[in-house]
PDB file of C-alpha atoms in Angstrom:
ATOM      1  CA  MET A  30     150.052 159.762 112.537  1.00  0.00           C
ATOM      2  CA  LYS A  31     151.312 156.792 110.494  1.00  0.00           C
ATOM      3  CA  GLN A  32     149.416 154.396 112.780  1.00  0.00           C
ATOM      4  CA  VAL A  33     146.199 156.352 112.150  1.00  0.00           C
ATOM      5  CA  GLN A  34     146.809 156.313 108.395  1.00  0.00           C
ATOM      6  CA  ASP A  35     147.568 152.597 108.399  1.00  0.00           C
ATOM      7  CA  GLY A  36     144.413 151.938 110.396  1.00  0.00           C
ATOM      8  CA  LEU A  37     142.321 153.956 107.927  1.00  0.00           C
ATOM      9  CA  VAL A  38     143.757 152.081 104.954  1.00  0.00           C
ATOM     10  CA  LEU A  39     143.005 148.757 106.645  1.00  0.00           C
ATOM     11  CA  PHE A  40     139.427 149.858 107.429  1.00  0.00           C
ATOM     12  CA  LEU A  41     138.798 150.976 103.842  1.00  0.00           C
ATOM     13  CA  ALA A  42     140.235 147.766 102.442  1.00  0.00           C
ATOM     14  CA  VAL A  43     138.094 145.593 104.698  1.00  0.00           C
ATOM     15  CA  THR A  44     134.887 147.502 103.931  1.00  0.00           C
ATOM     16  CA  GLY A  45     135.537 147.551 100.201  1.00  0.00           C
ATOM     17  CA  LEU A  46     135.684 151.353  99.935  1.00  0.00           C
ATOM     18  CA  LEU A  47     139.302 151.441  98.805  1.00  0.00           C
ATOM     19  CA  ALA A  48     139.868 151.134  95.072  1.00  0.00           C
ATOM     20  CA  THR A  49     142.854 148.993  94.250  1.00  0.00           C
ATOM     21  CA  GLY A  50     143.913 150.570  90.972  1.00  0.00           C
ATOM     22  CA  ALA A  51     144.449 148.497  87.847  1.00  0.00           C
ATOM     23  CA  SER A  52     143.600 145.195  89.555  1.00  0.00           C
ATOM     24  CA  ALA A  53     140.049 146.404  90.259  1.00  0.00           C
ATOM     25  CA  ALA A  54     138.567 146.738  86.761  1.00  0.00           C
ATOM     26  CA  VAL A  55     136.564 144.598  84.330  1.00  0.00           C
ATOM     27  CA  HIS A  56     137.251 140.871  84.609  1.00  0.00           C
ATOM     28  CA  THR A  57     135.615 138.483  82.133  1.00  0.00           C
ATOM     29  CA  TRP A  58     135.014 134.821  82.962  1.00  0.00           C
ATOM     30  CA  ASP A  59     135.835 132.561  80.007  1.00  0.00           C
ATOM     31  CA  GLY A  60     135.995 129.240  81.862  1.00  0.00           C
ATOM     32  CA  GLY A  61     139.364 128.219  80.444  1.00  0.00           C
ATOM     33  CA  GLY A  62     140.705 126.697  83.651  1.00  0.00           C
ATOM     34  CA  ALA A  63     140.760 123.169  85.049  1.00  0.00           C
ATOM     35  CA  ASP A  64     138.041 123.813  87.650  1.00  0.00           C
ATOM     36  CA  ASN A  65     135.094 126.137  88.341  1.00  0.00           C
ATOM     37  CA  ASN A  66     136.814 128.383  90.879  1.00  0.00           C
ATOM     38  CA  TRP A  67     137.051 132.157  90.661  1.00  0.00           C
ATOM     39  CA  SER A  68     140.509 131.842  92.216  1.00  0.00           C
ATOM     40  CA  SER A  69     141.874 130.006  89.156  1.00  0.00           C
ATOM     41  CA  ALA A  70     143.583 132.513  86.864  1.00  0.00           C
ATOM     42  CA  ASP A  71     142.993 130.460  83.707  1.00  0.00           C
ATOM     43  CA  ASN A  72     139.233 130.960  84.075  1.00  0.00           C
ATOM     44  CA  TRP A  73     139.602 134.687  83.336  1.00  0.00           C
ATOM     45  CA  ASP A  74     140.632 136.874  80.433  1.00  0.00           C
ATOM     46  CA  ALA A  75     143.892 138.831  80.420  1.00  0.00           C
ATOM     47  CA  ALA A  76     142.670 141.035  83.286  1.00  0.00           C
ATOM     48  CA  GLY A  77     143.182 138.044  85.570  1.00  0.00           C
ATOM     49  CA  ILE A  78     141.575 137.133  88.870  1.00  0.00           C
ATOM     50  CA  PRO A  79     139.223 139.895  90.071  1.00  0.00           C
ATOM     51  CA  ALA A  80     139.947 141.753  93.276  1.00  0.00           C
ATOM     52  CA  SER A  81     137.326 142.214  95.966  1.00  0.00           C
ATOM     53  CA  ALA A  82     136.901 145.991  95.602  1.00  0.00           C
ATOM     54  CA  SER A  83     134.274 148.658  95.113  1.00  0.00           C
ATOM     55  CA  ASN A  84     135.109 149.272  91.444  1.00  0.00           C
ATOM     56  CA  THR A  85     135.233 145.648  90.332  1.00  0.00           C
ATOM     57  CA  THR A  86     133.025 144.483  87.456  1.00  0.00           C
ATOM     58  CA  VAL A  87     132.690 140.744  86.877  1.00  0.00           C
ATOM     59  CA  ARG A  88     131.408 139.677  83.456  1.00  0.00           C
ATOM     60  CA  MET A  89     130.117 136.137  83.044  1.00  0.00           C
ATOM     61  CA  ALA A  90     130.647 135.067  79.435  1.00  0.00           C
ATOM     62  CA  GLY A  91     131.605 132.079  77.357  1.00  0.00           C
ATOM     63  CA  ASN A  92     130.061 128.665  76.971  1.00  0.00           C
ATOM     64  CA  THR A  93     132.160 126.490  79.305  1.00  0.00           C
ATOM     65  CA  ARG A  94     132.318 126.090  83.083  1.00  0.00           C
ATOM     66  CA  LEU A  95     128.809 127.442  83.496  1.00  0.00           C
ATOM     67  CA  ALA A  96     128.699 127.140  87.308  1.00  0.00           C
ATOM     68  CA  PRO A  97     131.504 129.477  88.481  1.00  0.00           C
ATOM     69  CA  VAL A  98     132.280 129.213  92.211  1.00  0.00           C
ATOM     70  CA  GLN A  99     133.189 132.425  94.047  1.00  0.00           C
ATOM     71  CA  ASP A 100     135.916 131.279  96.453  1.00  0.00           C
ATOM     72  CA  ILE A 101     138.006 134.469  96.743  1.00  0.00           C
ATOM     73  CA  ALA A 102     136.391 136.306  99.666  1.00  0.00           C
ATOM     74  CA  ALA A 103     133.405 136.019 102.000  1.00  0.00           C
ATOM     75  CA  PRO A 104     131.889 138.335 101.065  1.00  0.00           C
ATOM     76  CA  PHE A 105     133.363 139.330  97.719  1.00  0.00           C
ATOM     77  CA  ILE A 106     132.884 143.074  97.165  1.00  0.00           C
ATOM     78  CA  LEU A 107     131.986 144.309  93.693  1.00  0.00           C
ATOM     79  CA  ASN A 108     130.098 147.012  91.869  1.00  0.00           C
ATOM     80  CA  ARG A 109     128.662 145.080  88.970  1.00  0.00           C
ATOM     81  CA  LEU A 110     127.886 141.532  87.790  1.00  0.00           C
ATOM     82  CA  ASP A 111     127.105 141.053  84.080  1.00  0.00           C
ATOM     83  CA  TYR A 112     125.708 138.076  82.170  1.00  0.00           C
ATOM     84  CA  VAL A 113     126.981 138.511  78.624  1.00  0.00           C
ATOM     85  CA  ARG A 114     125.583 137.286  75.310  1.00  0.00           C
ATOM     86  CA  PHE A 115     127.764 134.559  73.775  1.00  0.00           C
ATOM     87  CA  ALA A 116     125.812 132.802  71.018  1.00  0.00           C
ATOM     88  CA  SER A 117     125.365 134.489  67.649  1.00  0.00           C
ATOM     89  CA  GLY A 118     122.447 134.979  65.305  1.00  0.00           C
ATOM     90  CA  THR A 119     119.178 133.518  66.560  1.00  0.00           C
ATOM     91  CA  ALA A 120     120.778 130.814  68.710  1.00  0.00           C
ATOM     92  CA  ASN A 121     120.002 130.805  72.419  1.00  0.00           C
ATOM     93  CA  ASP A 122     122.770 130.982  74.983  1.00  0.00           C
ATOM     94  CA  THR A 123     123.571 128.383  77.626  1.00  0.00           C
ATOM     95  CA  VAL A 124     122.519 129.026  81.216  1.00  0.00           C
ATOM     96  CA  LEU A 125     125.080 130.513  83.604  1.00  0.00           C
ATOM     97  CA  SER A 126     124.650 129.737  87.317  1.00  0.00           C
ATOM     98  CA  PRO A 127     127.298 131.322  89.572  1.00  0.00           C
ATOM     99  CA  ASP A 128     127.574 129.932  93.111  1.00  0.00           C
ATOM    100  CA  GLY A 129     129.886 130.033  96.106  1.00  0.00           C
ATOM    101  CA  ASP A 130     130.530 132.563  98.872  1.00  0.00           C
ATOM    102  CA  PRO A 131     128.408 135.726  99.255  1.00  0.00           C
ATOM    103  CA  LEU A 132     128.595 138.812  97.057  1.00  0.00           C
ATOM    104  CA  ARG A 133     128.384 142.315  98.530  1.00  0.00           C
ATOM    105  CA  PHE A 134     127.280 144.961  96.032  1.00  0.00           C
ATOM    106  CA  VAL A 135     128.519 148.498  96.711  1.00  0.00           C
ATOM    107  CA  PRO A 136     128.710 151.804  94.806  1.00  0.00           C
ATOM    108  CA  ASP A 137     131.823 152.789  92.884  1.00  0.00           C
ATOM    109  CA  GLY A 138     131.847 156.452  93.802  1.00  0.00           C
ATOM    110  CA  ALA A 139     128.638 157.857  92.297  1.00  0.00           C
ATOM    111  CA  THR A 140     128.021 154.714  90.221  1.00  0.00           C
ATOM    112  CA  PRO A 141     125.386 152.488  91.842  1.00  0.00           C
ATOM    113  CA  PRO A 142     125.841 148.711  91.820  1.00  0.00           C
ATOM    114  CA  ARG A 143     124.190 146.669  89.091  1.00  0.00           C
ATOM    115  CA  LEU A 144     123.046 143.247  88.021  1.00  0.00           C
ATOM    116  CA  TRP A 145     123.017 143.285  84.209  1.00  0.00           C
ATOM    117  CA  LEU A 146     121.887 140.625  81.725  1.00  0.00           C
ATOM    118  CA  ASP A 147     121.680 140.513  77.933  1.00  0.00           C
ATOM    119  CA  ARG A 148     122.293 136.763  77.641  1.00  0.00           C
ATOM    120  CA  TRP A 149     119.634 134.783  75.774  1.00  0.00           C
ATOM    121  CA  ALA A 150     118.980 132.380  78.628  1.00  0.00           C
ATOM    122  CA  ASP A 151     117.281 132.297  82.018  1.00  0.00           C
ATOM    123  CA  CYS A 152     120.355 132.501  84.232  1.00  0.00           C
ATOM    124  CA  ASN A 153     120.784 131.993  87.972  1.00  0.00           C
ATOM    125  CA  LEU A 154     122.626 133.656  90.810  1.00  0.00           C
ATOM    126  CA  ASN A 155     122.900 131.140  93.640  1.00  0.00           C
ATOM    127  CA  ASN A 156     125.208 133.188  95.871  1.00  0.00           C
ATOM    128  CA  ASP A 157     123.876 135.022  98.894  1.00  0.00           C
ATOM    129  CA  ILE A 158     123.732 138.779  98.264  1.00  0.00           C
ATOM    130  CA  GLU A 159     124.476 141.608 100.692  1.00  0.00           C
ATOM    131  CA  ILE A 160     123.191 145.148 100.019  1.00  0.00           C
ATOM    132  CA  PRO A 161     124.519 147.635 102.595  1.00  0.00           C
ATOM    133  CA  GLN A 162     122.576 150.484 104.169  1.00  0.00           C
ATOM    134  CA  GLY A 163     121.845 153.359 101.806  1.00  0.00           C
ATOM    135  CA  VAL A 164     122.639 151.290  98.707  1.00  0.00           C
ATOM    136  CA  THR A 165     120.219 150.470  95.889  1.00  0.00           C
ATOM    137  CA  LEU A 166     121.115 147.520  93.663  1.00  0.00           C
ATOM    138  CA  LEU A 167     119.902 148.190  90.109  1.00  0.00           C
ATOM    139  CA  ALA A 168     118.640 145.165  88.177  1.00  0.00           C
ATOM    140  CA  GLU A 169     119.031 145.826  84.456  1.00  0.00           C
ATOM    141  CA  ILE A 170     117.611 142.683  82.859  1.00  0.00           C
ATOM    142  CA  GLY A 171     117.276 143.365  79.145  1.00  0.00           C
ATOM    143  CA  THR A 172     115.981 139.972  78.041  1.00  0.00           C
ATOM    144  CA  TRP A 173     115.081 136.489  79.299  1.00  0.00           C
ATOM    145  CA  GLY A 174     115.531 136.471  83.086  1.00  0.00           C
ATOM    146  CA  LEU A 175     117.710 136.285  86.179  1.00  0.00           C
ATOM    147  CA  ASN A 176     116.789 134.023  89.098  1.00  0.00           C
ATOM    148  CA  LEU A 177     118.064 135.211  92.489  1.00  0.00           C
ATOM    149  CA  ARG A 178     118.133 132.024  94.556  1.00  0.00           C
ATOM    150  CA  GLY A 179     120.420 132.974  97.437  1.00  0.00           C
ATOM    151  CA  LEU A 180     119.606 134.855 100.632  1.00  0.00           C
ATOM    152  CA  ILE A 181     119.416 138.630 100.115  1.00  0.00           C
ATOM    153  CA  SER A 182     120.265 140.618 103.249  1.00  0.00           C
ATOM    154  CA  GLY A 183     121.261 144.105 104.339  1.00  0.00           C
ATOM    155  CA  GLU A 184     119.571 147.457 104.794  1.00  0.00           C
ATOM    156  CA  GLY A 185     119.692 148.371 101.095  1.00  0.00           C
ATOM    157  CA  GLY A 186     117.106 147.755  98.379  1.00  0.00           C
ATOM    158  CA  ILE A 187     116.590 146.504  94.818  1.00  0.00           C
ATOM    159  CA  ASP A 188     115.360 148.598  91.873  1.00  0.00           C
ATOM    160  CA  LYS A 189     114.197 146.522  88.886  1.00  0.00           C
ATOM    161  CA  GLN A 190     114.678 148.854  85.949  1.00  0.00           C
ATOM    162  CA  GLN A 191     112.108 149.195  83.161  1.00  0.00           C
ATOM    163  CA  GLN A 192     113.545 146.586  80.834  1.00  0.00           C
ATOM    164  CA  ALA A 193     111.824 143.599  79.261  1.00  0.00           C
ATOM    165  CA  GLY A 194     113.697 140.821  81.083  1.00  0.00           C
ATOM    166  CA  ALA A 195     112.454 139.160  84.262  1.00  0.00           C
ATOM    167  CA  LEU A 196     113.825 139.342  87.793  1.00  0.00           C
ATOM    168  CA  ARG A 197     112.749 136.355  89.908  1.00  0.00           C
ATOM    169  CA  LEU A 198     113.062 136.141  93.701  1.00  0.00           C
ATOM    170  CA  TYR A 199     113.113 132.701  95.328  1.00  0.00           C
ATOM    171  CA  HIS A 200     114.541 132.787  98.855  1.00  0.00           C
ATOM    172  CA  ALA A 201     111.918 132.633 101.625  1.00  0.00           C
ATOM    173  CA  ASP A 202     114.179 134.219 104.249  1.00  0.00           C
ATOM    174  CA  ASN A 203     115.246 137.393 102.454  1.00  0.00           C
ATOM    175  CA  THR A 204     115.800 140.158 105.009  1.00  0.00           C
ATOM    176  CA  PHE A 205     116.887 143.114 102.876  1.00  0.00           C
ATOM    177  CA  SER A 206     114.971 146.073 104.247  1.00  0.00           C
ATOM    178  CA  GLY A 207     115.573 148.923 101.797  1.00  0.00           C
ATOM    179  CA  GLY A 208     112.610 148.048  99.620  1.00  0.00           C
ATOM    180  CA  LEU A 209     111.822 146.564  96.222  1.00  0.00           C
ATOM    181  CA  ILE A 210     111.014 148.846  93.274  1.00  0.00           C
ATOM    182  CA  VAL A 211     109.167 147.403  90.270  1.00  0.00           C
ATOM    183  CA  ARG A 212     109.304 149.432  87.032  1.00  0.00           C
ATOM    184  CA  ALA A 213     107.357 147.886  84.168  1.00  0.00           C
ATOM    185  CA  ALA A 214     105.688 148.871  80.902  1.00  0.00           C
ATOM    186  CA  ASN A 215     102.065 148.249  79.895  1.00  0.00           C
ATOM    187  CA  SER A 216     103.325 145.403  77.767  1.00  0.00           C
ATOM    188  CA  ALA A 217     104.414 141.789  77.680  1.00  0.00           C
ATOM    189  CA  TRP A 218     107.337 140.702  79.859  1.00  0.00           C
ATOM    190  CA  TYR A 219     108.855 143.275  82.265  1.00  0.00           C
ATOM    191  CA  HIS A 220     108.329 140.779  85.094  1.00  0.00           C
ATOM    192  CA  VAL A 221     109.257 140.774  88.755  1.00  0.00           C
ATOM    193  CA  SER A 222     108.237 137.288  89.897  1.00  0.00           C
ATOM    194  CA  VAL A 223     108.058 136.420  93.593  1.00  0.00           C
ATOM    195  CA  ASN A 224     108.106 132.713  94.374  1.00  0.00           C
ATOM    196  CA  ALA A 225     108.106 132.404  98.183  1.00  0.00           C
ATOM    197  CA  SER A 226     106.820 134.099 101.308  1.00  0.00           C
ATOM    198  CA  GLY A 227     109.419 136.616 102.432  1.00  0.00           C
ATOM    199  CA  ALA A 228     111.171 136.781  99.078  1.00  0.00           C
ATOM    200  CA  MET A 229     110.499 140.538  98.757  1.00  0.00           C
ATOM    201  CA  GLY A 230     112.423 141.243 101.958  1.00  0.00           C
ATOM    202  CA  THR A 231     111.017 143.305 104.818  1.00  0.00           C
ATOM    203  CA  GLY A 232     110.825 146.763 103.241  1.00  0.00           C
ATOM    204  CA  PRO A 233     108.138 148.460 101.151  1.00  0.00           C
ATOM    205  CA  VAL A 234     107.299 147.414  97.600  1.00  0.00           C
ATOM    206  CA  SER A 235     106.947 150.358  95.192  1.00  0.00           C
ATOM    207  CA  LEU A 236     105.064 149.819  91.933  1.00  0.00           C
ATOM    208  CA  TYR A 237     105.765 151.952  88.864  1.00  0.00           C
ATOM    209  CA  GLY A 238     103.522 150.368  86.238  1.00  0.00           C
ATOM    210  CA  GLY A 239     103.015 147.060  84.490  1.00  0.00           C
ATOM    211  CA  ALA A 240     100.593 145.438  82.051  1.00  0.00           C
ATOM    212  CA  ILE A 241      97.084 146.697  82.739  1.00  0.00           C
ATOM    213  CA  ALA A 242      95.873 145.885  79.214  1.00  0.00           C
ATOM    214  CA  THR A 243      94.083 142.526  79.253  1.00  0.00           C
ATOM    215  CA  ASN A 244      94.994 141.536  75.679  1.00  0.00           C
ATOM    216  CA  VAL A 245      98.714 141.171  76.430  1.00  0.00           C
ATOM    217  CA  ALA A 246     100.270 137.710  76.650  1.00  0.00           C
ATOM    218  CA  ASN A 247     102.918 137.245  79.357  1.00  0.00           C
ATOM    219  CA  ALA A 248     101.677 140.422  81.006  1.00  0.00           C
ATOM    220  CA  GLY A 249     104.287 142.268  83.037  1.00  0.00           C
ATOM    221  CA  GLY A 250     104.543 143.862  86.458  1.00  0.00           C
ATOM    222  CA  LEU A 251     104.607 142.331  89.947  1.00  0.00           C
ATOM    223  CA  ILE A 252     103.769 138.613  89.794  1.00  0.00           C
ATOM    224  CA  LEU A 253     103.100 136.624  92.978  1.00  0.00           C
ATOM    225  CA  ASN A 254     103.325 132.840  92.626  1.00  0.00           C
ATOM    226  CA  GLY A 255     102.657 129.751  94.719  1.00  0.00           C
ATOM    227  CA  THR A 256     101.218 129.517  98.209  1.00  0.00           C
ATOM    228  CA  ALA A 257     102.630 132.520 100.015  1.00  0.00           C
ATOM    229  CA  THR A 258     101.968 135.327 102.480  1.00  0.00           C
ATOM    230  CA  HIS A 259     103.550 138.745 102.026  1.00  0.00           C
ATOM    231  CA  THR A 260     103.575 141.332 104.815  1.00  0.00           C
ATOM    232  CA  ASN A 261     105.202 144.201 102.898  1.00  0.00           C
ATOM    233  CA  THR A 262     103.672 147.635 102.567  1.00  0.00           C
ATOM    234  CA  ILE A 263     102.777 148.180  98.901  1.00  0.00           C
ATOM    235  CA  ARG A 264     102.821 151.679  97.385  1.00  0.00           C
ATOM    236  CA  LEU A 265     101.710 152.780  93.928  1.00  0.00           C
ATOM    237  CA  PHE A 266     103.519 155.516  91.988  1.00  0.00           C
ATOM    238  CA  ALA A 267     101.698 154.777  88.697  1.00  0.00           C
ATOM    239  CA  HIS A 268      98.652 152.780  87.588  1.00  0.00           C
ATOM    240  CA  SER A 269      99.918 149.250  88.267  1.00  0.00           C
ATOM    241  CA  PRO A 270      98.849 145.600  88.349  1.00  0.00           C
ATOM    242  CA  ILE A 271      99.445 142.855  90.858  1.00  0.00           C
ATOM    243  CA  HIS A 272      99.192 139.388  89.307  1.00  0.00           C
ATOM    244  CA  GLY A 273      98.168 136.738  91.837  1.00  0.00           C
ATOM    245  CA  HIS A 274      98.862 133.146  90.781  1.00  0.00           C
ATOM    246  CA  GLY A 275      98.363 130.313  93.234  1.00  0.00           C
ATOM    247  CA  THR A 276      97.114 131.085  96.752  1.00  0.00           C
ATOM    248  CA  VAL A 277      98.533 134.403  97.911  1.00  0.00           C
ATOM    249  CA  THR A 278      97.839 136.604 100.945  1.00  0.00           C
ATOM    250  CA  LEU A 279      98.839 140.262 101.152  1.00  0.00           C
ATOM    251  CA  SER A 280      98.615 141.228 104.824  1.00  0.00           C
ATOM    252  CA  GLY A 281     100.366 144.595 104.679  1.00  0.00           C
ATOM    253  CA  PRO A 282      98.755 147.953 103.887  1.00  0.00           C
ATOM    254  CA  VAL A 283      98.329 149.093 100.297  1.00  0.00           C
ATOM    255  CA  ASP A 284      98.799 152.815  99.597  1.00  0.00           C
ATOM    256  CA  LEU A 285      97.326 153.620  96.197  1.00  0.00           C
ATOM    257  CA  GLY A 286      98.106 157.320  96.214  1.00  0.00           C
ATOM    258  CA  ALA A 287      96.226 158.826  93.267  1.00  0.00           C
ATOM    259  CA  TYR A 288      96.535 155.673  91.153  1.00  0.00           C
ATOM    260  CA  THR A 289      94.539 152.560  90.267  1.00  0.00           C
ATOM    261  CA  LEU A 290      95.549 149.059  91.328  1.00  0.00           C
ATOM    262  CA  HIS A 291      94.638 146.434  88.737  1.00  0.00           C
ATOM    263  CA  LEU A 292      93.789 143.108  90.396  1.00  0.00           C
ATOM    264  CA  ARG A 293      95.002 140.433  88.010  1.00  0.00           C
ATOM    265  CA  GLY A 294      95.977 136.763  87.838  1.00  0.00           C
ATOM    266  CA  ASN A 295      94.368 133.335  87.761  1.00  0.00           C
ATOM    267  CA  GLY A 296      94.790 132.332  91.411  1.00  0.00           C
ATOM    268  CA  THR A 297      93.136 133.258  94.701  1.00  0.00           C
ATOM    269  CA  THR A 298      94.598 136.396  96.260  1.00  0.00           C
ATOM    270  CA  THR A 299      93.533 137.788  99.630  1.00  0.00           C
ATOM    271  CA  ALA A 300      94.360 141.398 100.505  1.00  0.00           C
ATOM    272  CA  SER A 301      93.726 141.596 104.251  1.00  0.00           C
ATOM    273  CA  GLY A 302      95.548 144.870 104.919  1.00  0.00           C
ATOM    274  CA  ALA A 303      94.032 148.334 104.670  1.00  0.00           C
ATOM    275  CA  ILE A 304      93.734 149.753 101.147  1.00  0.00           C
ATOM    276  CA  ALA A 305      93.741 153.546 100.889  1.00  0.00           C
ATOM    277  CA  GLY A 306      93.962 156.034  98.041  1.00  0.00           C
ATOM    278  CA  SER A 307      92.762 159.330  96.647  1.00  0.00           C
ATOM    279  CA  GLY A 308      92.304 158.493  92.965  1.00  0.00           C
ATOM    280  CA  ALA A 309      89.068 158.545  91.002  1.00  0.00           C
ATOM    281  CA  GLN A 310      89.075 154.735  90.722  1.00  0.00           C
ATOM    282  CA  ALA A 311      90.890 152.701  93.330  1.00  0.00           C
ATOM    283  CA  LEU A 312      90.615 149.144  92.000  1.00  0.00           C
ATOM    284  CA  ILE A 313      89.920 147.378  88.707  1.00  0.00           C
ATOM    285  CA  LYS A 314      89.459 143.597  88.653  1.00  0.00           C
ATOM    286  CA  SER A 315      90.612 141.716  85.542  1.00  0.00           C
ATOM    287  CA  ASP A 316      91.325 138.099  84.560  1.00  0.00           C
ATOM    288  CA  ALA A 317      89.695 134.912  85.808  1.00  0.00           C
ATOM    289  CA  GLY A 318      91.273 134.713  89.238  1.00  0.00           C
ATOM    290  CA  ARG A 319      89.625 135.502  92.560  1.00  0.00           C
ATOM    291  CA  TRP A 320      90.490 138.471  94.779  1.00  0.00           C
ATOM    292  CA  ILE A 321      89.234 138.646  98.374  1.00  0.00           C
ATOM    293  CA  LEU A 322      89.313 142.090 100.004  1.00  0.00           C
TER     294      LEU A 322
END
């Protein structure tokens, strides 16, 4: 029996499903060490070096050592990564750009994993990201933006919450298959910007709103940039825009449901897949760009 128990403990530790007590809590990066490494204790607050565990929260703060290197585990397992406001008053923050070995985001019991930002700066996450099967990574970007530049893989998905900050996807070889959810207000900001073919992964893209009013600067919603082809199925769950900037092809099917897709942007966007819906008005064309259906 002891061998079975030992084997179970080892399995849970390896997969990140075993909480490690007090060492797996909130760990704040202050950059007080002599290098940029996560493994250097002086770079952290009194909580010390974070453990790779399902209930670990890493908070990026401070104004020094702005390119922290994750060198603890490959992958490092955590529940939450925060980018924290540091400057005061109306001053902008400095940009934080973590790098290093991959990060695997997992639930902490019933608490889903999160990317969270309230820092007044467009920050980066250069690490590769793993999202396991059945897991949805929530992106709570309250202001400015977060650029995901590493490879995103796994059978889980990403849910951009309805907050004014921007989530930007850059990697052309993203393979996460659990889908991308875009929640946006009929307002400025609230962006999900896609900057390469394949950046939305291989799963469906679900649209829950965005700026359909044409008098809004920095209009929000799903924004497709550059010269790119996207094969994802797109599904509407509210009246929603797609902003096409550059030369963009959408080759997957578009399921409108009972909603209206607003064709927006200043580029040339080709939708070559089937478009189907049951609403009173399927499509509305706005802006100066060209849409080819």
